[in-house]
PDB file of C-alpha atoms in Angstrom:
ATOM      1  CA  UNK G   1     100.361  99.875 160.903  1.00 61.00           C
ATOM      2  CA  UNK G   2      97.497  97.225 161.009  1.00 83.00           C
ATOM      3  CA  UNK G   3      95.268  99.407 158.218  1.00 90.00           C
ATOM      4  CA  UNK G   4      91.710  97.774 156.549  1.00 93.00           C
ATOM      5  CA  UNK G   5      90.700  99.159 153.722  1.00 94.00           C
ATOM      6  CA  UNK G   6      87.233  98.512 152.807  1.00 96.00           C
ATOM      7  CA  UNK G   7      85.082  99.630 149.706  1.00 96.00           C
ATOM      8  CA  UNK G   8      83.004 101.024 148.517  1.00 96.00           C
ATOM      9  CA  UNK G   9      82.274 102.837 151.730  1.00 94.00           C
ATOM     10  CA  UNK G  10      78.394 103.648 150.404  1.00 96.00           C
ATOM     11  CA  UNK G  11      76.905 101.836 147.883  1.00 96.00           C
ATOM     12  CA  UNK G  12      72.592 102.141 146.663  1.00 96.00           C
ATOM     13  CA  UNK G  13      71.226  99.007 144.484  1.00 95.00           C
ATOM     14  CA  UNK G  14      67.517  97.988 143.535  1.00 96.00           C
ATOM     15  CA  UNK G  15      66.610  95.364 144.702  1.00 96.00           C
ATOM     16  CA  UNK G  16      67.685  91.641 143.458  1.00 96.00           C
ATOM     17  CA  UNK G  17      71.003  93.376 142.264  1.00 96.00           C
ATOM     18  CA  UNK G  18      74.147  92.195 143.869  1.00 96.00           C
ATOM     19  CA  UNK G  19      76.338  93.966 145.716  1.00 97.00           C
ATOM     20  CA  UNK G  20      79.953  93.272 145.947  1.00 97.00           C
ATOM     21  CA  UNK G  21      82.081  94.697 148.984  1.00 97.00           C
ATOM     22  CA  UNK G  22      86.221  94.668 149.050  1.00 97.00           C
ATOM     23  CA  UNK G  23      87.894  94.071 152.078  1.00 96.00           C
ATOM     24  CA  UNK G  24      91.668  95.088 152.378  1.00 95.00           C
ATOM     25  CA  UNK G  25      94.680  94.270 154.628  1.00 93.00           C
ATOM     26  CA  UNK G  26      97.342  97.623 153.285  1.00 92.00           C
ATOM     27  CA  UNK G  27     100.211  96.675 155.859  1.00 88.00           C
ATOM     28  CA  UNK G  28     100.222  93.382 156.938  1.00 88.00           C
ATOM     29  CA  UNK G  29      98.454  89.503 155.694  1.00 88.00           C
ATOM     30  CA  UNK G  30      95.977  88.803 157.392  1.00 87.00           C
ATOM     31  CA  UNK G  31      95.399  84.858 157.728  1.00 83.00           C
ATOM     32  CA  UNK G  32      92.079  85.354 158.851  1.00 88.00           C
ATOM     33  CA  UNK G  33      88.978  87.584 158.135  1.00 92.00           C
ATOM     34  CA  UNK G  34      85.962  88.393 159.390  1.00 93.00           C
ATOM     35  CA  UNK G  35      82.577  89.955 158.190  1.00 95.00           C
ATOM     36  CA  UNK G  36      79.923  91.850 160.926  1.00 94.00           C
ATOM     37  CA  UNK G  37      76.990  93.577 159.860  1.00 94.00           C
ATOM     38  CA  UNK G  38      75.554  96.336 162.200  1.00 91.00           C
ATOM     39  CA  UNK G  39      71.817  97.673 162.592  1.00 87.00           C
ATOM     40  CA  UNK G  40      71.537 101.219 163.764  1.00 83.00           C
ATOM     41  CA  UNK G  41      72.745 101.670 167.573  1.00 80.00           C
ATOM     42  CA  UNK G  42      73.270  97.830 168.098  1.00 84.00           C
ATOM     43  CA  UNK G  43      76.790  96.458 168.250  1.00 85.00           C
ATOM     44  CA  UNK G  44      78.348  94.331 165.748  1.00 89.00           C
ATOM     45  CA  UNK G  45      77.303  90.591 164.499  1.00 91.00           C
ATOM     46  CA  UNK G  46      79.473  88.188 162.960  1.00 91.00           C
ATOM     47  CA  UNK G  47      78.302  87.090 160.275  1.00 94.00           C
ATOM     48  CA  UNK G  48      81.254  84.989 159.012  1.00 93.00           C
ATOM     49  CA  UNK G  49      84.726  84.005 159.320  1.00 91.00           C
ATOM     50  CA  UNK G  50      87.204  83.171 156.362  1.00 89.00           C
ATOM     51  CA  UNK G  51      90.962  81.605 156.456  1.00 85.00           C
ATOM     52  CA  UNK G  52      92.678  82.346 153.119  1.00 82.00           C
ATOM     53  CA  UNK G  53      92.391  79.641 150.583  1.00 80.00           C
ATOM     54  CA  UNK G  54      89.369  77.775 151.969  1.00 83.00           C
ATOM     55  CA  UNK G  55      85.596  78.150 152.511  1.00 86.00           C
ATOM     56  CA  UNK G  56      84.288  80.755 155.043  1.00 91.00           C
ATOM     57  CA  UNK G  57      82.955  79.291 157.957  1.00 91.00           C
ATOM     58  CA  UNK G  58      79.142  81.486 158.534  1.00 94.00           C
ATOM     59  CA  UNK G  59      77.173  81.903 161.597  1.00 91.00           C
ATOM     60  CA  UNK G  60      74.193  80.152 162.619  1.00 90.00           C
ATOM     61  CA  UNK G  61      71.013  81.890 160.916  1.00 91.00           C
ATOM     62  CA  UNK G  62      73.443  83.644 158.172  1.00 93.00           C
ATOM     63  CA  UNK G  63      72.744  82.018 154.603  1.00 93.00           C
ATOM     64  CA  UNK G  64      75.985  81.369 152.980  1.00 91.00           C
ATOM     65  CA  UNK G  65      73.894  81.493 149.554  1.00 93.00           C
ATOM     66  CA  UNK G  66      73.320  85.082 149.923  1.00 95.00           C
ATOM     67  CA  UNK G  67      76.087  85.839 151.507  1.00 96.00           C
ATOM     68  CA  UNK G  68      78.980  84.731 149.448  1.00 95.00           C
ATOM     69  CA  UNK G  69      82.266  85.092 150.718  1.00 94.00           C
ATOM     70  CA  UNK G  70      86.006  84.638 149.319  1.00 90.00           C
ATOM     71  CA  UNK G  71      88.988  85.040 150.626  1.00 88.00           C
ATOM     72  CA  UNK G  72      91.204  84.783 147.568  1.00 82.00           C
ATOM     73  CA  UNK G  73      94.396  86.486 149.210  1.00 89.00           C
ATOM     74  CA  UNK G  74      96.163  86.752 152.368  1.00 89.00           C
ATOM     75  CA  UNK G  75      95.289  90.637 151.744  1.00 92.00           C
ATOM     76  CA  UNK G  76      91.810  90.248 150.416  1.00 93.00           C
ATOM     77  CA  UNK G  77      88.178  89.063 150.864  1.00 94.00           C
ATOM     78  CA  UNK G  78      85.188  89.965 149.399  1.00 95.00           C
ATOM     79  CA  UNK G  79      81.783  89.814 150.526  1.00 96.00           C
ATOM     80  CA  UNK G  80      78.712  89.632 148.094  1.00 97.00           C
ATOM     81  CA  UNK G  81      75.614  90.436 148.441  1.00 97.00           C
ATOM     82  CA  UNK G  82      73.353  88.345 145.891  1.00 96.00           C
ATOM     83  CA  UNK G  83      70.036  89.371 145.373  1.00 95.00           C
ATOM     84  CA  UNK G  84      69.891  91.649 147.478  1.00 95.00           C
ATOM     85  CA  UNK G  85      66.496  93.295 149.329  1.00 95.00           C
ATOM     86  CA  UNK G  86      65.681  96.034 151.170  1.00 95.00           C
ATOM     87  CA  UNK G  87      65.915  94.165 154.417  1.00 94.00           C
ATOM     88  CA  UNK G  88      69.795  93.568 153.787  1.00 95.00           C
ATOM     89  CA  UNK G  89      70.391  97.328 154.534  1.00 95.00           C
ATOM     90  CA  UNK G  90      72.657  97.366 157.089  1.00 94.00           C
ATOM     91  CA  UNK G  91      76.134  98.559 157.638  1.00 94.00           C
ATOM     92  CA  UNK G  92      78.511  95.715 156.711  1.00 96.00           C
ATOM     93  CA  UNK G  93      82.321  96.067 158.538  1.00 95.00           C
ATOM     94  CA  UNK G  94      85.192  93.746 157.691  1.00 95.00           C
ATOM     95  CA  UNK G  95      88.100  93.180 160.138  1.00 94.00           C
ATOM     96  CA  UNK G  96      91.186  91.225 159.856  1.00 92.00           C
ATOM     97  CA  UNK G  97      93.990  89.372 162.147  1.00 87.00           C
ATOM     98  CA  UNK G  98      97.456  89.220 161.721  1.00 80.00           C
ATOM     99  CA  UNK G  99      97.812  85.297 162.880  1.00 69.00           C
ATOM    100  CA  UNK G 100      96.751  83.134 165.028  1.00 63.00           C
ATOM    101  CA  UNK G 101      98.870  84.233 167.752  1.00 64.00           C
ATOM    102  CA  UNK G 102      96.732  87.682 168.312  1.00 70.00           C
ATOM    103  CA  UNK G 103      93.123  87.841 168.604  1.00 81.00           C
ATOM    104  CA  UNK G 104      93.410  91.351 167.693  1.00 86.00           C
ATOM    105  CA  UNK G 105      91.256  92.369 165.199  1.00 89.00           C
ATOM    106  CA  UNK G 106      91.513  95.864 162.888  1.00 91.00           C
ATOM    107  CA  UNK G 107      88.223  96.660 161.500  1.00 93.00           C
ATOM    108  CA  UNK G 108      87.917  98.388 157.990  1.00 94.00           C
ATOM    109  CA  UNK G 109      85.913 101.504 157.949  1.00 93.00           C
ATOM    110  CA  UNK G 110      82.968 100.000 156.774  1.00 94.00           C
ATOM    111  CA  UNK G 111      80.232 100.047 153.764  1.00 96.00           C
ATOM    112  CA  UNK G 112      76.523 100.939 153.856  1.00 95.00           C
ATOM    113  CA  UNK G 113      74.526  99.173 151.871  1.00 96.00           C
ATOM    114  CA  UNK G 114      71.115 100.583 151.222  1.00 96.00           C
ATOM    115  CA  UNK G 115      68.758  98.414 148.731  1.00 96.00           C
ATOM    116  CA  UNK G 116      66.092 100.337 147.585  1.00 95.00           C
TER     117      UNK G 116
ATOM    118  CA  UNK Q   1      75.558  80.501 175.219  1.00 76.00           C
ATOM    119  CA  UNK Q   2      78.354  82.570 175.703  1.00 81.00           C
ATOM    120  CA  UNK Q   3      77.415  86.356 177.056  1.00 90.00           C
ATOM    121  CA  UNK Q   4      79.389  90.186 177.258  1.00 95.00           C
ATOM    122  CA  UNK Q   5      77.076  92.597 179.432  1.00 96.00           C
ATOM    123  CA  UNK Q   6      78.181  96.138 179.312  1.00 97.00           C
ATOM    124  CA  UNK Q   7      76.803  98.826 182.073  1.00 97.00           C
ATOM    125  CA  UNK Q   8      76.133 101.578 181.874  1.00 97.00           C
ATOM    126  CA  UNK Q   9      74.621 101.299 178.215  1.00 95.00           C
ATOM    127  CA  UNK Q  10      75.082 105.008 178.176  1.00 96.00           C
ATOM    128  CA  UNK Q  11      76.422 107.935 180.191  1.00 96.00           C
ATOM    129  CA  UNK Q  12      76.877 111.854 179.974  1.00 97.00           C
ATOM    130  CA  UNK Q  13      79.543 113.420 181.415  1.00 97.00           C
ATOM    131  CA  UNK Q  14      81.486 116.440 181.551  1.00 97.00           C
ATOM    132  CA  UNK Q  15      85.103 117.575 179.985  1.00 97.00           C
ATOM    133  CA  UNK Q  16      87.335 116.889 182.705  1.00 97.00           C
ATOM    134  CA  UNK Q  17      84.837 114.011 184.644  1.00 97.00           C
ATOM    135  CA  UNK Q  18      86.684 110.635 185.202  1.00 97.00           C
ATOM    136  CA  UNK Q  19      84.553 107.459 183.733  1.00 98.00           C
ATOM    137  CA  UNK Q  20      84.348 103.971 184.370  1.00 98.00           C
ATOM    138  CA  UNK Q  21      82.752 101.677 182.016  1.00 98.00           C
ATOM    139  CA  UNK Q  22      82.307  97.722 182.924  1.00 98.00           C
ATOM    140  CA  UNK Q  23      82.555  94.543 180.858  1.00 98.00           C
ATOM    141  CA  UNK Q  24      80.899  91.588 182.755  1.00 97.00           C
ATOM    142  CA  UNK Q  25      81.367  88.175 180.766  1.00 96.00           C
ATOM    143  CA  UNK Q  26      80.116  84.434 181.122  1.00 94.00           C
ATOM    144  CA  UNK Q  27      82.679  82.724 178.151  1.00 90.00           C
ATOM    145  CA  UNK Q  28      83.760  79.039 177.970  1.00 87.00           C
ATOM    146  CA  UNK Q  29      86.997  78.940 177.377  1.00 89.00           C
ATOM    147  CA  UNK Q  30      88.003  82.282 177.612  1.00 92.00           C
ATOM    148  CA  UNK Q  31      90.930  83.926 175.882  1.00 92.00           C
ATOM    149  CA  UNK Q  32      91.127  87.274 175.750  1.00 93.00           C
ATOM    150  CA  UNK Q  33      88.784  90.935 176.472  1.00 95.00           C
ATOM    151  CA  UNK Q  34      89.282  93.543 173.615  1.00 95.00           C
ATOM    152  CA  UNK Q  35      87.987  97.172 174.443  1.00 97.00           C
ATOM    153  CA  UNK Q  36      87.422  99.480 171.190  1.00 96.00           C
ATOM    154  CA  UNK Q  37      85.890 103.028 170.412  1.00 96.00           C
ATOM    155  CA  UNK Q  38      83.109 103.323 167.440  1.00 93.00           C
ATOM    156  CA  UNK Q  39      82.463 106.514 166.308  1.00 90.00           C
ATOM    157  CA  UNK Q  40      80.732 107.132 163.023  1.00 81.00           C
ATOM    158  CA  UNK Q  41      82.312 104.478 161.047  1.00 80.00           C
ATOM    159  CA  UNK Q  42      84.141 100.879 162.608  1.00 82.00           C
ATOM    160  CA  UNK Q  43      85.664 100.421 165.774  1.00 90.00           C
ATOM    161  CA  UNK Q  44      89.426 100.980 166.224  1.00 92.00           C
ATOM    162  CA  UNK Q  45      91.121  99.214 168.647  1.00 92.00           C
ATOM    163  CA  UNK Q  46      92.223  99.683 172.169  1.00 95.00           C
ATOM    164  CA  UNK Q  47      93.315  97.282 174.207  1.00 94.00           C
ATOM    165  CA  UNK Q  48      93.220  93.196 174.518  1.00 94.00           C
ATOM    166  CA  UNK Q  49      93.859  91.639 178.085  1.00 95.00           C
ATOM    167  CA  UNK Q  50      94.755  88.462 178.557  1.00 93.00           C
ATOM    168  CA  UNK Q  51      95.990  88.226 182.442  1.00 92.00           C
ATOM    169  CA  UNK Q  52      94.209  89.090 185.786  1.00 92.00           C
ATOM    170  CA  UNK Q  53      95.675  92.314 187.328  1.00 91.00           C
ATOM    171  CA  UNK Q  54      97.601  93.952 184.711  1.00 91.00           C
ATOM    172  CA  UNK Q  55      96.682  97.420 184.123  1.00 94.00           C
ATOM    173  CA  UNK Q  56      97.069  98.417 180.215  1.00 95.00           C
ATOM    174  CA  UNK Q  57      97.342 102.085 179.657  1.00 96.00           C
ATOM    175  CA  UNK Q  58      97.155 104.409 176.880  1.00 95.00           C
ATOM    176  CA  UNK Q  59      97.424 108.411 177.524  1.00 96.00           C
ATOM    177  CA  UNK Q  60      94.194 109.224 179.358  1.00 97.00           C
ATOM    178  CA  UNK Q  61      92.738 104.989 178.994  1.00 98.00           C
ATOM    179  CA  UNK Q  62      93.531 102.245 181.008  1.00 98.00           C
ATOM    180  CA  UNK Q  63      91.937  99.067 181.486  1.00 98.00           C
ATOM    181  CA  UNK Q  64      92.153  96.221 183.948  1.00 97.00           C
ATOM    182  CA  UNK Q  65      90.602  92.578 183.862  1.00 96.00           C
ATOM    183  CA  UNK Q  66      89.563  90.368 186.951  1.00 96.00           C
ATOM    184  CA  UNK Q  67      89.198  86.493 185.467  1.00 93.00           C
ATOM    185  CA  UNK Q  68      88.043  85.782 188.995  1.00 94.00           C
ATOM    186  CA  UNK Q  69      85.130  87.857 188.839  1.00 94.00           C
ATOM    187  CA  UNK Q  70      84.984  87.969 185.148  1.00 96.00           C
ATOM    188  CA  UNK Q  71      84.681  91.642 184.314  1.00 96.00           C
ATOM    189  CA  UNK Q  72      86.919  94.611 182.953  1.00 97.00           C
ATOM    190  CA  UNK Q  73      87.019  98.163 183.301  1.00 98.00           C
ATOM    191  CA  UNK Q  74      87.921 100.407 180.948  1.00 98.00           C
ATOM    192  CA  UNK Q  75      88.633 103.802 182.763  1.00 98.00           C
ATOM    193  CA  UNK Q  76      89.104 107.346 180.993  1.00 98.00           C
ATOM    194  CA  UNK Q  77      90.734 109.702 182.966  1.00 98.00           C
ATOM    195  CA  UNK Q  78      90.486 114.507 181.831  1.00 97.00           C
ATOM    196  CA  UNK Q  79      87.419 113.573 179.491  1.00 98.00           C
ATOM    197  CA  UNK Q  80      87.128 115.304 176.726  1.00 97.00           C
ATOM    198  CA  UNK Q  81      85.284 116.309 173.926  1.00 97.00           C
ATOM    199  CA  UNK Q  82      86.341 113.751 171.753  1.00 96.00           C
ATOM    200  CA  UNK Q  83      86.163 111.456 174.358  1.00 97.00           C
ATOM    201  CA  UNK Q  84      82.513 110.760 172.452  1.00 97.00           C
ATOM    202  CA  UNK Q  85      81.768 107.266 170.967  1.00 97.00           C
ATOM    203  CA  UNK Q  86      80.769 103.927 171.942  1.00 95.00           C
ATOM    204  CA  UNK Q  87      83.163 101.747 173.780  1.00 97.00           C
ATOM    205  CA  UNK Q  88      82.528  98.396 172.870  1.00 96.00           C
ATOM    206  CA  UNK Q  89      83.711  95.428 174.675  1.00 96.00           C
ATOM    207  CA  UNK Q  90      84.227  91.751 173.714  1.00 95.00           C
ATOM    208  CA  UNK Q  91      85.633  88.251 174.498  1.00 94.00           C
ATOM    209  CA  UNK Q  92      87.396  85.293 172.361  1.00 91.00           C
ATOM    210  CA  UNK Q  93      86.827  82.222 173.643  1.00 88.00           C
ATOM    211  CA  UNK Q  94      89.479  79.255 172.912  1.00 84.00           C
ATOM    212  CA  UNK Q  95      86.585  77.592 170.506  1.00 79.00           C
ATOM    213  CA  UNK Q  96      87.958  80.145 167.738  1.00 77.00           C
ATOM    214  CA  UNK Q  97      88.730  83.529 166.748  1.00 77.00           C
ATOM    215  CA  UNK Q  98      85.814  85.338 166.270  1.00 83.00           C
ATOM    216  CA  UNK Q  99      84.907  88.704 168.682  1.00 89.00           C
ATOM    217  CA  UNK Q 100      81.901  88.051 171.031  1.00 90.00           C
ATOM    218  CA  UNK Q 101      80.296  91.587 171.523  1.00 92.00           C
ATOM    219  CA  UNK Q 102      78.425  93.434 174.341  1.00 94.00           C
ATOM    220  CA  UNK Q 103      75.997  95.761 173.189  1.00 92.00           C
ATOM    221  CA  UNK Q 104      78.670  99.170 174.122  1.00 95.00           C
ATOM    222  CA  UNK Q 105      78.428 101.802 175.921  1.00 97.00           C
ATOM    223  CA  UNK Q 106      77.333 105.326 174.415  1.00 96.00           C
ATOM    224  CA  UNK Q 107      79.632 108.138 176.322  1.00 98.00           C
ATOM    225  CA  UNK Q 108      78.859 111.471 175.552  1.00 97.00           C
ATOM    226  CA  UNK Q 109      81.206 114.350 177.270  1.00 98.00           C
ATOM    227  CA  UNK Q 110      79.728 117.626 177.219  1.00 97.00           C
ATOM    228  CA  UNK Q 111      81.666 121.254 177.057  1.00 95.00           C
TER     229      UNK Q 111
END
């Protein structure tokens, strides 16, 4: 149980395209969702959090303008990348949590994004 | 400014060596200490500890928290091969429900 799905898993774009990335709960709603993003051989960042059904709540120094997230479902939230530039390469990981009575988080596997 | 330090930040060992790998935090409000493993892709879960004391255990893992002292151990017992990855470590403080991470800790077990 407790399965993310994420896609795509890779995904190459010039630059000032944007870049949408699926994030999936398979086996379970999941009330809340989070997006990290990952340089090489650091450890994850938040980014942003998102309850179904209302506006995600980002991290200080993370522009919710070019970084637009929506949480549509209690199974689904997408993160876009608008605009994108070479310096928003990066390794972008989704996780979800059953409820608010677990701070247990499943991570998806993941998407590179590379921005050429 | 809430912190997760993680020692060693890496470590080689054999197949068969027993590790120990340390989560120190300084949260406010603390809640709960989540261990995962990253390999290639995202981190799958291990364990969360909530209480002082109580060892968790999974085949070869375990793990322990001390709120007095505010640290956790996550110990692997027969390393193996697969063993391989970092073991992150991180802390949700009452504020919310987002992961606080330390930087991990990059095992390596050698044949």
């Amino acid at each position: 149980g407790a399965v993310v799905s994420q896609h795509p898993s890779r995904v190459i774009c010039k630059s000032g395209t944007s870049v949408k990335i699926e994030c999936r709960s398979l086996d379970f709603q999941a009330t809340t969702m989070f997006w990290y993003r990952q340089f090489p051989k650091q450890s994850l960042m938040l980014m942003a959090t998102s309850n179904e059904g209302s506006k995600a709540t980002y991290e200080q120094g993370v522009e919710k303008d070019k970084f637009l997230i929506n949480h549509a479902s209690l199974t689904l939230s997408t993160l876009t990348v608008t605009s994108a530039h070479p310096e928003d390469s990066s390794f972008y990981i989704c996780s979800a949590s059953e409820g608010t009575s677990t701070d247990t988080q499943y991570f998806g596997p993941g998407t590179r994004l590379t921005v050429l | 400014e809430d912190k997760v330090v993680q020692s060693p930040l890496s470590l080689v060992v054999h197949e068969g060596d027993t590790v120990t790998l340390n989560c120190s935090y300084e949260v406010t409000n603390f809640r709960s200490l989540l261990w995962y493993k990253q390999e290639k892709k995202a981190p799958t879960f291990l364990f969360m500890l909530t209480s002082s004391g109580i060892e968790k255990k999974s085949g070869r893992l375990s793990s322990i928290l001390d709120k007095k002292e505010l640290f956790s151990i996550l110990n692997i017992t027969a390393t193996q091969t697969g063993d391989s990855a970092v073991y992150l470590c991180a802390v949700v403080s009452n504020s919310g429900y987002a992961l606080n991470f330390g930087k991990g800790t990059s095992l390596l077990v050698t044949p």
